[in-house]
Tab-separated table of C-alpha atoms in Angstrom:
chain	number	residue	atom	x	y	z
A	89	UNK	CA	5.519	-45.553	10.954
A	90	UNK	CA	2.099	-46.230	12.654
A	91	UNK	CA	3.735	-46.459	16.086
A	92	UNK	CA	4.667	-43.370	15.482
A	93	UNK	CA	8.369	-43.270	15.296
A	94	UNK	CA	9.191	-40.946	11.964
A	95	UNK	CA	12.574	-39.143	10.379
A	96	UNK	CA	11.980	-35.076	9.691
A	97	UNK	CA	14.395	-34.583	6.451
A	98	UNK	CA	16.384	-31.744	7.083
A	99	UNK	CA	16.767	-29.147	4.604
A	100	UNK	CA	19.032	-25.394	5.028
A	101	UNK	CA	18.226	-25.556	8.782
A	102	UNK	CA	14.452	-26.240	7.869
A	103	UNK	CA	12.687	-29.878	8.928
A	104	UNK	CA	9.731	-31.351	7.645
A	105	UNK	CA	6.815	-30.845	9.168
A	106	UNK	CA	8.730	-27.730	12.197
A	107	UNK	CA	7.206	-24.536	11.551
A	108	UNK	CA	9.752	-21.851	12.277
A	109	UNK	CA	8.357	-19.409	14.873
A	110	UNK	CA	9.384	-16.211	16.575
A	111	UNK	CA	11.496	-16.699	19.303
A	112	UNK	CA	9.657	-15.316	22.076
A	113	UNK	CA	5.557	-13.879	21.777
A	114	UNK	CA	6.632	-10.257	22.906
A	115	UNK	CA	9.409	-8.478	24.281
A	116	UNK	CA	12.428	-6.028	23.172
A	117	UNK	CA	15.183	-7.708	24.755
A	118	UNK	CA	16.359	-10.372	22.407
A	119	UNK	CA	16.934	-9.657	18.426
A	120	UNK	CA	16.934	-11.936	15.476
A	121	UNK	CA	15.809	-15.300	17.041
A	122	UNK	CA	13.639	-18.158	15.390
A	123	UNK	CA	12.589	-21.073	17.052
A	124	UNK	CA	11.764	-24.359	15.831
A	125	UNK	CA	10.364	-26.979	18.049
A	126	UNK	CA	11.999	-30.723	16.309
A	127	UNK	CA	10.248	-32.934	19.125
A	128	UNK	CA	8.050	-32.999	21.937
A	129	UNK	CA	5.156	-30.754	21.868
A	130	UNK	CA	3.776	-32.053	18.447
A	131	UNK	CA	0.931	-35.057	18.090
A	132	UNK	CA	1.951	-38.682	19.668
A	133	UNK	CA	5.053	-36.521	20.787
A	134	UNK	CA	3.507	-36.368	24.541
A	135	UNK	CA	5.700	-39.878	25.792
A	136	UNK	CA	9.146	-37.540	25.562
A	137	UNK	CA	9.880	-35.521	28.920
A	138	UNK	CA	12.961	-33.512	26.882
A	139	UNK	CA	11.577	-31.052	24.392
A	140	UNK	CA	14.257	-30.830	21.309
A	141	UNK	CA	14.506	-26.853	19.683
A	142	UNK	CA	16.503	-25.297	17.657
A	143	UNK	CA	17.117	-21.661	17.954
A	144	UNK	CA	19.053	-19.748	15.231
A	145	UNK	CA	20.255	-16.204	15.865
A	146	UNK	CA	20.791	-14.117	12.833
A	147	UNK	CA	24.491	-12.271	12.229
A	148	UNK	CA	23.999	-9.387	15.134
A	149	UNK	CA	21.685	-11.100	16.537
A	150	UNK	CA	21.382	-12.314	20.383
A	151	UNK	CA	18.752	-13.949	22.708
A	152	UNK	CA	17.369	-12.672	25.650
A	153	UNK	CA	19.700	-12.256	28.904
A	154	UNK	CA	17.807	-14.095	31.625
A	155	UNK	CA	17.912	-16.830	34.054
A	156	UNK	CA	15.679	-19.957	34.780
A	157	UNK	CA	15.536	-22.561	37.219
A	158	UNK	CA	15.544	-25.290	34.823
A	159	UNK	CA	18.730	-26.269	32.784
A	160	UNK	CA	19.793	-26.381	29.523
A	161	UNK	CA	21.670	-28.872	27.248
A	162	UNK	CA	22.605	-26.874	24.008
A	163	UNK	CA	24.767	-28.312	21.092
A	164	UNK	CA	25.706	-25.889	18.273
A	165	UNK	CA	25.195	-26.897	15.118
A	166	UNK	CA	25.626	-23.859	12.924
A	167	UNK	CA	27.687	-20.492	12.346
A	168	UNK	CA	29.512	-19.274	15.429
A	169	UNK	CA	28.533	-16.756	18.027
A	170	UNK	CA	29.780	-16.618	21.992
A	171	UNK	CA	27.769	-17.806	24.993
A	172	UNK	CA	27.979	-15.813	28.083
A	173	UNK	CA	27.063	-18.046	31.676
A	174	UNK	CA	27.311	-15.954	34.515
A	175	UNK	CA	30.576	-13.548	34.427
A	176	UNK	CA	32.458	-14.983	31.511
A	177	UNK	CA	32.209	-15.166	27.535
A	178	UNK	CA	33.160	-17.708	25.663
A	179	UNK	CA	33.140	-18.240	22.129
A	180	UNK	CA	31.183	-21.193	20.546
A	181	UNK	CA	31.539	-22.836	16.702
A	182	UNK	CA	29.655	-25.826	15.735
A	183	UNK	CA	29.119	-29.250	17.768
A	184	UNK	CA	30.463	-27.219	21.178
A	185	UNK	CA	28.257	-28.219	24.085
A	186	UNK	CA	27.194	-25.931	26.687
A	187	UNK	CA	25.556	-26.419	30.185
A	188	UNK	CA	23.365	-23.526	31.796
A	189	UNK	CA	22.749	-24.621	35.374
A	190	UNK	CA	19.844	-23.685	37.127
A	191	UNK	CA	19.590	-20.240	37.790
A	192	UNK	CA	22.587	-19.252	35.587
A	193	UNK	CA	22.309	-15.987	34.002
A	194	UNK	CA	22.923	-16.553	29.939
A	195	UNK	CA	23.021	-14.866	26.659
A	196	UNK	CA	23.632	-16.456	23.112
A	197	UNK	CA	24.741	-14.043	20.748
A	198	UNK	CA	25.826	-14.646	16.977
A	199	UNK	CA	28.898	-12.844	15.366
A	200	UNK	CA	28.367	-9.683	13.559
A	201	UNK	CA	29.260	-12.258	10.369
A	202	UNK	CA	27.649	-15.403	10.623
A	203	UNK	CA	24.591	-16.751	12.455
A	204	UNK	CA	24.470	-19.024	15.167
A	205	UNK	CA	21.993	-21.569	15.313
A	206	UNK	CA	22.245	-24.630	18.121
A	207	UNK	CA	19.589	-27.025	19.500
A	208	UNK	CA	18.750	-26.759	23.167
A	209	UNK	CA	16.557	-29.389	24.869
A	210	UNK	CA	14.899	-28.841	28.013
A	211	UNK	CA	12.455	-30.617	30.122
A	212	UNK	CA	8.284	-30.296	29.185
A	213	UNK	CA	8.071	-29.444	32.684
A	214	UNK	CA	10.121	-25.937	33.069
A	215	UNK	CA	9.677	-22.612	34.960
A	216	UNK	CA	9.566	-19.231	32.295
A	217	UNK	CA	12.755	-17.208	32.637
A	218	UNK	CA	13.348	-13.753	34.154
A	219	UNK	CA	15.053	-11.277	32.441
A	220	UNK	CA	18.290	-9.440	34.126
A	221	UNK	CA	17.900	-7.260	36.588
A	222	UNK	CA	19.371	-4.190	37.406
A	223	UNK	CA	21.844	-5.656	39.673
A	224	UNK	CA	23.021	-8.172	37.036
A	225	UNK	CA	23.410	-5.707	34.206
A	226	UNK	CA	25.983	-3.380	36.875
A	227	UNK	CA	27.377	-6.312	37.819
A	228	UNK	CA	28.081	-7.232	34.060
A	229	UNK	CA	28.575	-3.441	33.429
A	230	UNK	CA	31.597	-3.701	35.762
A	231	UNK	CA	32.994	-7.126	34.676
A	232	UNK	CA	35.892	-5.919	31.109
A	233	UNK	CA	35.170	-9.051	29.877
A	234	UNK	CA	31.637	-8.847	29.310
A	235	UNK	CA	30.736	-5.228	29.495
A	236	UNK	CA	31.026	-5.164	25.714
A	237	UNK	CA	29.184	-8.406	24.959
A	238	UNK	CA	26.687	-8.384	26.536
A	239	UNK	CA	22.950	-6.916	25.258
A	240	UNK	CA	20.123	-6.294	27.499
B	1005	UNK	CA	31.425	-20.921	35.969
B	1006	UNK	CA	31.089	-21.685	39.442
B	1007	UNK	CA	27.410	-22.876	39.340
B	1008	UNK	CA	28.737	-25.720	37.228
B	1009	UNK	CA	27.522	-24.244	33.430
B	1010	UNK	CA	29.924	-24.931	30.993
B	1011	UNK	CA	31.330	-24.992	27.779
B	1012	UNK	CA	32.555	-28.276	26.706
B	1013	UNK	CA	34.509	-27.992	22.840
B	1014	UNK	CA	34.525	-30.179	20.212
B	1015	UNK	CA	37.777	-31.168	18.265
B	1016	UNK	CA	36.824	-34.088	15.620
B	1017	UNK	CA	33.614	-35.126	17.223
B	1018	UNK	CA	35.570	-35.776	20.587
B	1019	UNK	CA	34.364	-33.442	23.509
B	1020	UNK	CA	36.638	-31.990	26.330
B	1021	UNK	CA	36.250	-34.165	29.241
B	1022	UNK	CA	34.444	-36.859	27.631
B	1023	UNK	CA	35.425	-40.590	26.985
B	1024	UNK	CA	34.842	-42.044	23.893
B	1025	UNK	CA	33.207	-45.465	25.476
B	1026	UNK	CA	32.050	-48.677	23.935
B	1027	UNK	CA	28.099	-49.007	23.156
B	1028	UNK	CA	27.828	-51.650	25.374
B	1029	UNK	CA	29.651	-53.426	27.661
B	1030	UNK	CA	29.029	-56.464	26.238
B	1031	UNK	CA	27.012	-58.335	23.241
B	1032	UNK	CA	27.747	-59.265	19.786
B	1033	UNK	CA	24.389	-57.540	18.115
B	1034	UNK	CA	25.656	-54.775	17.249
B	1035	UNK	CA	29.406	-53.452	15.719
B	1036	UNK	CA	31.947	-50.538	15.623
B	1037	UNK	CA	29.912	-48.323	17.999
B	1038	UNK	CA	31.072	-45.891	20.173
B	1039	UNK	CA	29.459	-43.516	22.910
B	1040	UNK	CA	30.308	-40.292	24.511
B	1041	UNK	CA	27.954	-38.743	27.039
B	1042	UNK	CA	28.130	-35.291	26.533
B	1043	UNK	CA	25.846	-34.528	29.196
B	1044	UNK	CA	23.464	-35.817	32.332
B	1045	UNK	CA	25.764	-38.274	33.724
B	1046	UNK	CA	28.985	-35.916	34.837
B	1047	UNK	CA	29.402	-34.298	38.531
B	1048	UNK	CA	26.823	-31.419	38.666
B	1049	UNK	CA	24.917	-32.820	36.027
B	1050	UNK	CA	22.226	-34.014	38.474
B	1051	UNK	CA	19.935	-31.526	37.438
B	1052	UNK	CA	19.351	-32.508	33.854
B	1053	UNK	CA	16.709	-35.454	33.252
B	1054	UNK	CA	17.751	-35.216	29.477
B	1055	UNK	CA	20.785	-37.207	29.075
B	1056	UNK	CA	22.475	-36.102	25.807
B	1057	UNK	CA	24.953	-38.879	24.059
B	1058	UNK	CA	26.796	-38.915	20.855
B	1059	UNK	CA	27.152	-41.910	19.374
B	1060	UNK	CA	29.429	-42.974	15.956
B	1061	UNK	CA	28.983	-45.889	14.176
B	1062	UNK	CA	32.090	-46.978	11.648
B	1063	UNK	CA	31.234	-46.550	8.116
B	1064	UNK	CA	29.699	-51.037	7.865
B	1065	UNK	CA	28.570	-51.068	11.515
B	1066	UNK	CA	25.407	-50.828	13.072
B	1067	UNK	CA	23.834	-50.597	16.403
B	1068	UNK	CA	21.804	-53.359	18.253
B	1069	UNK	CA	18.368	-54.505	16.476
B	1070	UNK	CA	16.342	-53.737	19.734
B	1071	UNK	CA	13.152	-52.170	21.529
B	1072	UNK	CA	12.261	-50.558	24.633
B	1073	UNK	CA	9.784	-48.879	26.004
B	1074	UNK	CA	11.878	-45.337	26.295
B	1075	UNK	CA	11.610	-42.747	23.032
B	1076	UNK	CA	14.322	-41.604	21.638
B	1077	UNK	CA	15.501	-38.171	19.855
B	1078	UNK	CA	18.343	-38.771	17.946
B	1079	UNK	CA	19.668	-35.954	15.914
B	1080	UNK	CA	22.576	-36.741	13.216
B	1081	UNK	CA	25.382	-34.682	12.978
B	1082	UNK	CA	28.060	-36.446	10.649
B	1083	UNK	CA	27.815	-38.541	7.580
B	1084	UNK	CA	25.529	-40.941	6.191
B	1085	UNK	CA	23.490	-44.334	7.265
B	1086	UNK	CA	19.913	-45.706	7.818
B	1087	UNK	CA	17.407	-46.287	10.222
B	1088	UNK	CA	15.210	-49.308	10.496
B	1089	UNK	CA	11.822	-48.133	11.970
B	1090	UNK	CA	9.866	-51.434	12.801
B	1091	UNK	CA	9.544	-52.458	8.893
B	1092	UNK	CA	10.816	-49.425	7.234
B	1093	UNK	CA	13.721	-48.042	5.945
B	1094	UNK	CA	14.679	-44.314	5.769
B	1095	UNK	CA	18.496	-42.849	4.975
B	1096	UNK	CA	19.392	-40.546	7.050
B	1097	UNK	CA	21.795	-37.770	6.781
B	1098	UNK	CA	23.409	-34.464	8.911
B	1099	UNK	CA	20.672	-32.561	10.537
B	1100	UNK	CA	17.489	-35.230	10.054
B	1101	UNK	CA	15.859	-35.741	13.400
B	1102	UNK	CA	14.437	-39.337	14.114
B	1103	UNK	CA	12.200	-40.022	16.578
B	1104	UNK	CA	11.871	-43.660	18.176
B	1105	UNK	CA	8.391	-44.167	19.734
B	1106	UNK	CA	7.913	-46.127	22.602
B	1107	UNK	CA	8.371	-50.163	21.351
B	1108	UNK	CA	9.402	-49.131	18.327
B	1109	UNK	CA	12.141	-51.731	16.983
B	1110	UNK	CA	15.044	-50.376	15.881
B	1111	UNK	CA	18.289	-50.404	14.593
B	1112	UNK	CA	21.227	-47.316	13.315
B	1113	UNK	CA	23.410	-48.499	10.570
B	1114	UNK	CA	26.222	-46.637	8.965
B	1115	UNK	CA	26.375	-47.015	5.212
B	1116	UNK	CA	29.802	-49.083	4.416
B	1117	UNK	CA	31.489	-46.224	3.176
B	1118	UNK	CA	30.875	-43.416	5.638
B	1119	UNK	CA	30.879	-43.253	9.499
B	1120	UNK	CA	27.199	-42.127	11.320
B	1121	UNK	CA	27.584	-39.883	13.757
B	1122	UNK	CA	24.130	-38.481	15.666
B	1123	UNK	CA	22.929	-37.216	19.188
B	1124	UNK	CA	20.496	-39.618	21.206
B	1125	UNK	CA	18.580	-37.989	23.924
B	1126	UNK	CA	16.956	-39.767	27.242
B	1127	UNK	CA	15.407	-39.764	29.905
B	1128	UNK	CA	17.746	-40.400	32.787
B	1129	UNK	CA	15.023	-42.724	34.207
B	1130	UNK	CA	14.103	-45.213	31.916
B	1131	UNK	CA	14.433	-49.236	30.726
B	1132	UNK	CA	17.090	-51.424	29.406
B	1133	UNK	CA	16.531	-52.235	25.469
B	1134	UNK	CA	15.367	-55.610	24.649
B	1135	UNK	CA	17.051	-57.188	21.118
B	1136	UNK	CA	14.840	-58.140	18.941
B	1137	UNK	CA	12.935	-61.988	18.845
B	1138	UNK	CA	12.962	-64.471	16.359
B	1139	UNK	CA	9.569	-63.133	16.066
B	1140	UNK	CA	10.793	-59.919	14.480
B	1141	UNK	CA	13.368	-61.196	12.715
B	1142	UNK	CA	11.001	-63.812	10.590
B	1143	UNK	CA	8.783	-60.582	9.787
B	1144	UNK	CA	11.380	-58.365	8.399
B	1145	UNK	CA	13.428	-61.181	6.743
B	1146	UNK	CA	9.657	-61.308	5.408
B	1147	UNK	CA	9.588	-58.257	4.028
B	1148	UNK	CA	11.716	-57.041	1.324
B	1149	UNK	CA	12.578	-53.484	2.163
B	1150	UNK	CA	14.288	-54.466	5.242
B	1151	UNK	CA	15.365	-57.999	4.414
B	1152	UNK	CA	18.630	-57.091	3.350
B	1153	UNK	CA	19.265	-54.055	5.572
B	1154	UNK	CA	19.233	-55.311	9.282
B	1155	UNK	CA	21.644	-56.675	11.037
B	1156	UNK	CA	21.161	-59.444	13.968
């Protein structure tokens, strides 16, 4: 449309027109993540404050454990996989919604048998996140219900 | 999670702690719409200037034939309708992402024998949709793509 409204077809996870890139640049504390940006950093895109991804986590796969001022919206819309906020795990299948507040600590991980893919939308403006530290990771160490979940 | 992340799970496209509300309070442009804000509006949402709704239009309804200066990301997530894009037509099915541009007239319509279910992301700050004019509706009875698709 020459206002520039449009519909990207869908296809296996795959839109028209998204490339599908690596999660993060660099780094060793994620595993299996691609990223695919559906609106708000391509052309005529610049009038939307929320940028739209989806993220999908191959089976074994998890994303970084880290925290952020800014929040996230995330909607799953693929595979199942568990979410851990803060102290707790909890296990996500599709069209689940999940809040990370500002400055939660977070992890997405996908089941050892399916992937997990979800969109998560977050404002243009945004800080970068910060991994765990080592107080987070004894804290989690300590905590039986996320000791084994969690991957740093 | 005391900082206020959560999980919120789906059961049938309904979300814990969510209403399934009307589209609108009022009007007569639009039919067999409902809205559930999954996030942005709640206690402790504050942070968030994405608002994240899921609306589902009733397999022969549509939503209002409007414009406004806000974009819109709408994702779909269940069954099968159109979208009117100033004077073009596009079906639309799980997974497509549409995005309204500013002014871009609009309207959602399930087909007659499926629901439409889809995600439509906001700013929190942002105008009230005007309906479409007489103007618009001369044009695209005009035109014969969309002449017998929208609804007033």
């Amino acid at each position: 449309v020459t206002n520039g409204s449009k519909v990207m077809r869908n296809a296996g996870f795959g839109w028209e027109g998204v490339e599908r890139e690596a999660y993060k640049p660099e780094g060793s504390n994620f595993s299996a993540v691609t990223r695919q940006v559906l609106l708000g950093e391509g052309e005529g895109e610049g009038d939307l404050n929320a940028i739209t991804r989806y993220y999908e986590i191959a089976p074994g796969g998890y994303s970084s454990l880290e925290r952020h001022q800014h929040p996230h919206t995330v909607v799953v819309l693929r595979g199942a996989g568990r979410v851990i906020l803060e102290d707790t795990v909890s296990e996500i299948r599709p069209y689940d919604c999940v809040y990370v507040a500002p400055n939660c600590l977070h992890q997405f991980l996908a089941l050892e048998s399916e992937p997990l893919g979800f969109l998560c939308i977050v404002d243009r403006e945004r800080d970068t996140g910060n991994p765990a530290g080592d107080e987070d990771v004894a804290r989690l160490r300590a905590n039986p219900e996320v000791a084994g979940v969690f991957r740093r």
